[in-house]
Amino acid sequence: MSSTAGQVIKCKAAVAWEAGKPLVIEEVEVAPPQAGEVRLKILFTSLCHTDVYFWEAKGQTPLFPRIFGHEAGGIVESVGEGVTHLKPGDHALPVFTGECGECPHCKSEESNMCDLLRINTDRGVMLSDGKARFTIRGEPVYHFIGTSTFSEYTVVHAGCVAKINPEAPLDKVCVLSCGICTGLGATINVAKPKPGSSVAVFGLGAVGLAAAEGARISGAKRIIGVDLVSSRFELAKKFGVNEFVNPKEHSKPVQEVIAEMTNGGVDRAIECTGSIQAMISAFECVHDGWGVAVLVGVPSKDDAFKTHPVNFLNERTLKGTFYGNYKPRTDLPGVVEKYMRGELELEKFITHTVPFSEINKAFDLMLNGEAIRCIIRMEE
């Protein structure tokens, strides 16, 4: 065991004290892991739109003070009672969802939606005892989706930690903890395009670009990017996108435009925006008889999906996905190996790197639309 096992560790963390205000680097106390938990030393973390969304607290119940962050790579410092798949020194990725291994979802080959460890954005404490592992001057600081990686040390449920190849560069593979796997898996695991097929990707943010990367890896011949911001098209070429459609530049619905371009519709469509209209367009632009549309984006809670039932009767298929249908502990090590073999290119997703002391710069880059992924280097 490590020399610090069982002890409270004092370290630096970027604390959000209130919604939308700059994070403050504070000294926090991080308690030892309890039964079924792991304490990680975070070496690299990345900023995702989900962090920004909940930091802004627009449309959710605010929970502050809080330590955000959920895309990260680190090393196991110590483990709690009963943890057998991890040991101190292991290289690992914490994930916002988990794999308990015991529930019906975990035992199913068709699902990755663990009953116990499924994402919970409202919970700011650990499952085992309902308490936070972070404190400042004795007062609790809330966790974020079970990860809280904007801290030099964090405590995570062991089922939300994937052990990976120690040779993998953590400053690259840390981005697999959330958005990249979500888009990549939506294509590879759910849409499953065949070599030579056509794929439309709606939304060319980080998740959409990862979906396009999945289409490229799958051997799709035509990868059509659909976005309202034409300036994104040039960058998307690096991810295999070879045709572009901006719905604002057409007088007819974009699904009709795509159907005309592809002689009846694309073979697969991946929606990565959260827009209900984009979801409908993605479904209605796939070819009858065999077309499959996959929904990835999260809509507003009051939205409703409306399409004519004949679209289903004509043998179009509509699917949804959560985290690209990857089981974190079982499948994430294999995605890392795909990168190690050169089959998956992660470097092109990483547009910026900043030291931990400049974490607020990462937020500025994301808010200004300048970053796909900004890596935050914890050790300066």
XYZ file of C-alpha atoms in Angstrom:
380
model
C 0.000 0.000 0.000
C 1.084 3.615 -0.465
C 2.645 5.545 2.396
C -0.408 7.820 2.521
C -2.997 5.022 2.625
C -5.533 5.514 5.390
C -4.543 9.139 5.930
C -6.205 12.407 5.051
C -4.324 14.047 2.167
C -4.088 17.809 1.814
C -3.816 18.974 -1.782
C -4.881 21.645 -4.248
C -8.302 21.648 -5.864
C -10.159 24.091 -8.096
C -13.330 24.867 -6.154
C -16.471 26.396 -7.644
C -17.947 28.447 -4.798
C -20.928 29.759 -6.784
C -22.493 29.477 -10.203
C -20.626 31.044 -13.083
C -17.853 32.546 -10.935
C -14.172 31.722 -11.589
C -12.875 28.622 -9.847
C -10.574 29.201 -6.877
C -7.492 27.059 -6.220
C -7.870 25.993 -2.585
C -6.175 23.601 -0.196
C -8.633 20.770 0.465
C -8.546 17.737 2.706
C -9.276 14.482 0.900
C -10.407 11.632 3.164
C -9.230 8.039 2.654
C -11.401 5.771 0.494
C -14.084 3.800 2.297
C -15.200 0.268 1.400
C -15.636 -0.089 -2.357
C -13.872 3.196 -3.101
C -10.564 4.266 -4.646
C -8.428 7.351 -4.099
C -6.726 8.558 -7.269
C -3.858 10.945 -7.852
C -5.022 12.926 -10.886
C -2.228 13.810 -13.330
C -4.251 15.194 -16.241
C -7.849 16.291 -16.524
C -9.865 17.707 -19.401
C -12.696 20.195 -19.584
C -16.008 19.014 -21.070
C -19.151 21.020 -21.878
C -20.949 19.103 -19.121
C -18.658 20.701 -16.527
C -19.375 24.139 -17.978
C -23.130 23.500 -18.111
C -23.393 22.574 -14.436
C -20.920 25.250 -13.373
C -23.213 27.823 -15.011
C -26.161 26.133 -13.206
C -28.605 26.999 -15.965
C -31.692 24.840 -15.620
C -30.454 22.653 -12.772
C -30.531 22.753 -9.000
C -27.314 24.561 -7.985
C -25.028 22.647 -5.624
C -22.066 24.617 -4.299
C -19.264 24.648 -3.224
C -18.357 21.882 -5.642
C -15.343 20.352 -7.352
C -16.100 19.738 -11.011
C -14.196 17.646 -13.566
C -14.869 14.176 -14.966
C -12.514 13.505 -17.900
C -9.188 12.515 -16.385
C -6.273 10.135 -16.090
C -4.402 9.261 -12.931
C -2.744 6.683 -10.714
C -4.375 4.694 -7.912
C -3.034 5.989 -4.564
C -4.980 3.665 -2.265
C -8.042 1.421 -2.282
C -10.791 0.795 0.231
C -11.922 -2.492 1.703
C -13.199 -5.046 -0.798
C -11.606 -3.494 -3.891
C -9.853 -6.266 -5.810
C -9.561 -5.130 -9.427
C -7.309 -2.183 -8.595
C -4.166 -1.697 -6.521
C -1.889 1.271 -5.706
C 0.207 2.245 -8.700
C -2.317 1.172 -11.336
C -2.950 3.650 -14.132
C -6.641 4.379 -14.423
C -9.414 6.483 -15.919
C -12.303 7.601 -13.672
C -15.681 7.597 -15.437
C -18.937 9.445 -14.636
C -20.886 6.201 -14.983
C -19.917 2.806 -13.673
C -20.070 -0.942 -13.757
C -20.945 -2.669 -10.488
C -20.843 -6.075 -12.186
C -23.854 -7.386 -10.272
C -27.014 -5.650 -11.522
C -29.112 -6.858 -14.500
C -27.659 -4.153 -16.741
C -24.069 -5.123 -15.946
C -24.842 -8.808 -16.501
C -26.491 -8.036 -19.842
C -24.335 -7.994 -22.971
C -26.701 -5.400 -24.429
C -26.562 -2.640 -21.799
C -24.035 -0.452 -20.017
C -26.552 1.393 -17.820
C -25.542 0.137 -14.358
C -28.402 0.380 -11.847
C -26.092 1.333 -8.984
C -23.614 3.663 -10.672
C -25.564 5.338 -13.452
C -24.841 9.063 -13.714
C -26.525 11.214 -11.060
C -25.931 14.940 -11.540
C -27.758 15.945 -8.350
C -25.781 13.786 -5.932
C -22.814 15.569 -4.367
C -21.763 12.867 -1.894
C -20.497 9.296 -1.899
C -22.933 6.402 -2.190
C -21.690 4.379 0.775
C -22.342 6.855 3.585
C -23.904 9.940 1.984
C -20.900 12.093 2.908
C -18.345 14.074 0.925
C -14.699 13.029 0.927
C -13.604 16.647 0.401
C -13.520 19.268 3.142
C -12.145 22.781 3.523
C -11.544 23.846 7.118
C -13.866 21.087 8.229
C -16.742 22.066 5.928
C -17.816 19.654 3.154
C -17.216 20.379 -0.522
C -19.565 18.553 -2.888
C -18.562 15.989 -5.497
C -19.612 16.117 -9.171
C -20.977 13.009 -10.943
C -18.849 10.799 -8.733
C -15.500 11.936 -10.147
C -14.459 15.532 -9.204
C -11.185 15.469 -11.095
C -10.347 19.181 -10.701
C -8.410 18.098 -7.620
C -4.912 16.646 -7.259
C -6.511 13.739 -5.380
C -10.088 12.484 -5.594
C -12.141 9.586 -4.233
C -14.255 7.566 -6.670
C -16.429 4.464 -6.407
C -14.271 1.538 -7.555
C -16.908 0.562 -10.134
C -16.294 3.891 -11.882
C -12.566 3.327 -12.373
C -11.108 1.560 -15.411
C -7.608 0.086 -15.130
C -5.631 0.766 -18.316
C -2.298 0.031 -19.959
C 0.417 1.837 -17.935
C 2.227 2.635 -21.203
C -0.697 4.750 -22.459
C -0.040 8.528 -22.207
C -2.512 9.842 -19.653
C -2.448 13.331 -21.179
C -4.040 11.840 -24.317
C -6.257 8.960 -23.180
C -7.874 11.034 -20.405
C -10.295 12.409 -23.025
C -11.832 8.929 -23.352
C -13.552 9.312 -19.963
C -16.582 11.015 -21.503
C -17.277 12.790 -24.799
C -14.949 10.995 -27.188
C -16.197 7.535 -26.198
C -19.788 8.773 -26.334
C -19.534 9.789 -30.002
C -17.142 7.051 -31.053
C -19.265 4.287 -29.521
C -22.496 5.720 -30.908
C -21.105 4.989 -34.365
C -19.010 1.857 -33.831
C -21.176 0.060 -31.241
C -24.687 1.229 -32.099
C -24.977 2.534 -35.675
C -22.408 -0.014 -36.954
C -21.903 1.395 -40.450
C -20.516 -1.018 -43.015
C -17.373 -0.305 -45.068
C -18.258 1.841 -48.061
C -21.496 3.121 -46.517
C -22.797 6.677 -46.025
C -23.096 8.368 -42.616
C -24.554 11.748 -41.656
C -23.338 13.337 -38.404
C -25.524 16.096 -36.945
C -23.490 18.518 -34.816
C -19.731 18.903 -35.158
C -18.704 19.573 -31.584
C -16.417 17.163 -29.742
C -19.002 14.357 -29.587
C -19.985 14.766 -33.241
C -16.355 14.780 -34.337
C -15.846 11.581 -32.348
C -18.864 10.081 -34.116
C -17.276 11.039 -37.433
C -14.012 9.453 -36.285
C -15.992 6.277 -35.619
C -17.383 6.407 -39.150
C -13.864 6.883 -40.532
C -12.556 3.911 -38.532
C -15.515 1.827 -39.748
C -14.607 2.509 -43.375
C -17.593 4.693 -44.310
C -17.157 6.200 -47.770
C -19.379 9.274 -47.453
C -19.349 11.113 -44.108
C -21.666 14.105 -44.241
C -21.285 16.729 -41.517
C -24.410 18.736 -40.642
C -23.963 21.902 -38.590
C -25.362 25.416 -38.341
C -21.841 26.864 -38.037
C -20.033 26.605 -41.368
C -16.663 27.470 -39.813
C -16.631 24.013 -38.202
C -16.508 22.274 -41.550
C -12.792 22.775 -42.239
C -11.750 21.243 -38.921
C -14.165 18.327 -39.402
C -12.193 17.179 -42.472
C -9.482 15.928 -40.083
C -12.034 13.485 -38.678
C -13.053 11.998 -42.004
C -15.954 14.317 -42.868
C -15.896 14.787 -46.637
C -19.228 16.528 -47.362
C -20.995 19.346 -45.517
C -24.507 20.667 -45.148
C -25.575 23.803 -43.303
C -29.376 23.640 -42.860
C -29.576 27.446 -42.823
C -28.369 27.544 -46.420
C -31.333 25.550 -47.772
C -35.003 26.391 -48.215
C -36.180 22.816 -47.638
C -35.787 20.574 -44.570
C -32.257 19.238 -44.274
C -33.490 15.639 -44.333
C -34.820 16.259 -47.829
C -31.506 17.813 -48.874
C -29.596 14.763 -47.630
C -32.052 12.332 -49.243
C -31.498 14.051 -52.580
C -27.704 13.992 -52.141
C -27.681 10.269 -51.389
C -30.344 8.844 -53.702
C -32.919 8.195 -50.991
C -31.060 8.686 -47.729
C -27.906 7.810 -45.817
C -27.267 4.352 -44.409
C -26.636 5.711 -40.904
C -27.178 9.019 -39.079
C -25.783 10.089 -35.690
C -27.373 13.048 -33.882
C -25.057 14.856 -31.441
C -26.783 18.182 -30.711
C -29.675 17.688 -28.284
C -31.934 19.605 -30.694
C -35.281 17.908 -31.232
C -35.398 19.188 -34.815
C -31.959 17.685 -35.473
C -33.159 14.384 -33.982
C -36.175 14.314 -36.283
C -34.023 15.253 -39.283
C -31.466 12.559 -38.448
C -34.166 9.891 -38.328
C -35.975 11.062 -41.442
C -32.775 11.337 -43.532
C -31.866 7.644 -43.304
C -32.746 5.310 -46.184
C -35.892 3.222 -45.953
C -35.408 -0.525 -45.704
C -32.120 -0.448 -43.748
C -31.363 3.036 -42.438
C -30.439 3.432 -38.762
C -30.435 6.711 -36.819
C -28.789 6.988 -33.393
C -29.640 9.749 -30.916
C -26.816 10.938 -28.655
C -27.680 14.521 -27.662
C -29.673 15.242 -24.503
C -32.881 17.214 -25.228
C -34.666 19.655 -22.957
C -36.975 17.903 -20.499
C -40.186 19.214 -22.126
C -39.232 18.299 -25.709
C -41.191 15.643 -27.629
C -40.108 13.659 -30.679
C -42.648 13.689 -33.509
C -42.461 11.787 -36.790
C -44.959 9.905 -38.942
C -45.320 6.205 -38.023
C -44.867 5.268 -41.683
C -41.169 6.111 -41.252
C -40.929 3.086 -38.941
C -43.195 0.920 -41.091
C -40.846 1.589 -44.006
C -38.104 -0.119 -41.984
C -36.110 2.774 -40.650
C -34.639 2.123 -37.194
C -34.265 4.654 -34.375
C -31.875 3.977 -31.492
C -30.444 5.817 -28.521
C -27.172 5.422 -26.687
C -25.559 6.252 -23.362
C -21.771 6.668 -23.223
C -21.493 4.963 -26.608
C -22.687 1.654 -25.097
C -19.260 1.156 -23.506
C -19.066 -0.629 -20.150
C -16.386 1.432 -18.371
C -14.357 -1.272 -16.624
C -14.818 -3.931 -19.305
C -14.554 -1.914 -22.510
C -12.491 1.218 -21.835
C -9.135 -0.632 -21.660
C -9.812 -1.897 -25.191
C -10.495 1.619 -26.492
C -7.162 2.694 -25.016
C -5.496 -0.186 -26.880
C -7.164 0.956 -30.108
C -5.364 4.280 -29.604
C -2.089 2.537 -28.753
C -2.277 0.580 -32.027
C -2.758 3.778 -34.016
C -6.345 2.951 -35.040
C -7.857 5.835 -33.061
C -6.378 9.325 -33.303
C -6.817 11.314 -30.089
C -4.281 14.105 -30.608
C -6.516 15.942 -33.077
C -9.215 16.328 -30.395
C -6.771 18.117 -28.069
C -6.522 21.752 -29.081
C -5.044 23.332 -25.925
C -3.072 22.471 -22.787
C -2.907 24.691 -19.684
C -1.387 24.318 -16.208
C -3.727 23.713 -13.266
C -3.166 27.269 -12.007
C -4.779 28.551 -15.241
C -7.847 26.291 -15.193
C -10.158 29.276 -15.671
C -8.479 29.882 -19.043
C -9.776 26.460 -20.112
C -13.310 27.614 -19.280
C -12.786 30.782 -21.339
C -11.544 28.750 -24.321
C -14.563 26.451 -24.122
C -17.060 29.291 -23.691
C -15.555 31.129 -26.679
C -15.826 28.027 -28.850
C -12.050 27.864 -29.343
C -11.427 24.445 -27.781
C -12.508 20.923 -28.665
C -10.683 19.583 -25.617
C -8.359 21.503 -23.309
C -6.034 19.365 -21.195
C -5.261 20.646 -17.701
C -1.850 19.596 -16.431
C -2.120 19.015 -12.665
C 1.616 18.982 -11.924
C 3.292 22.261 -12.877
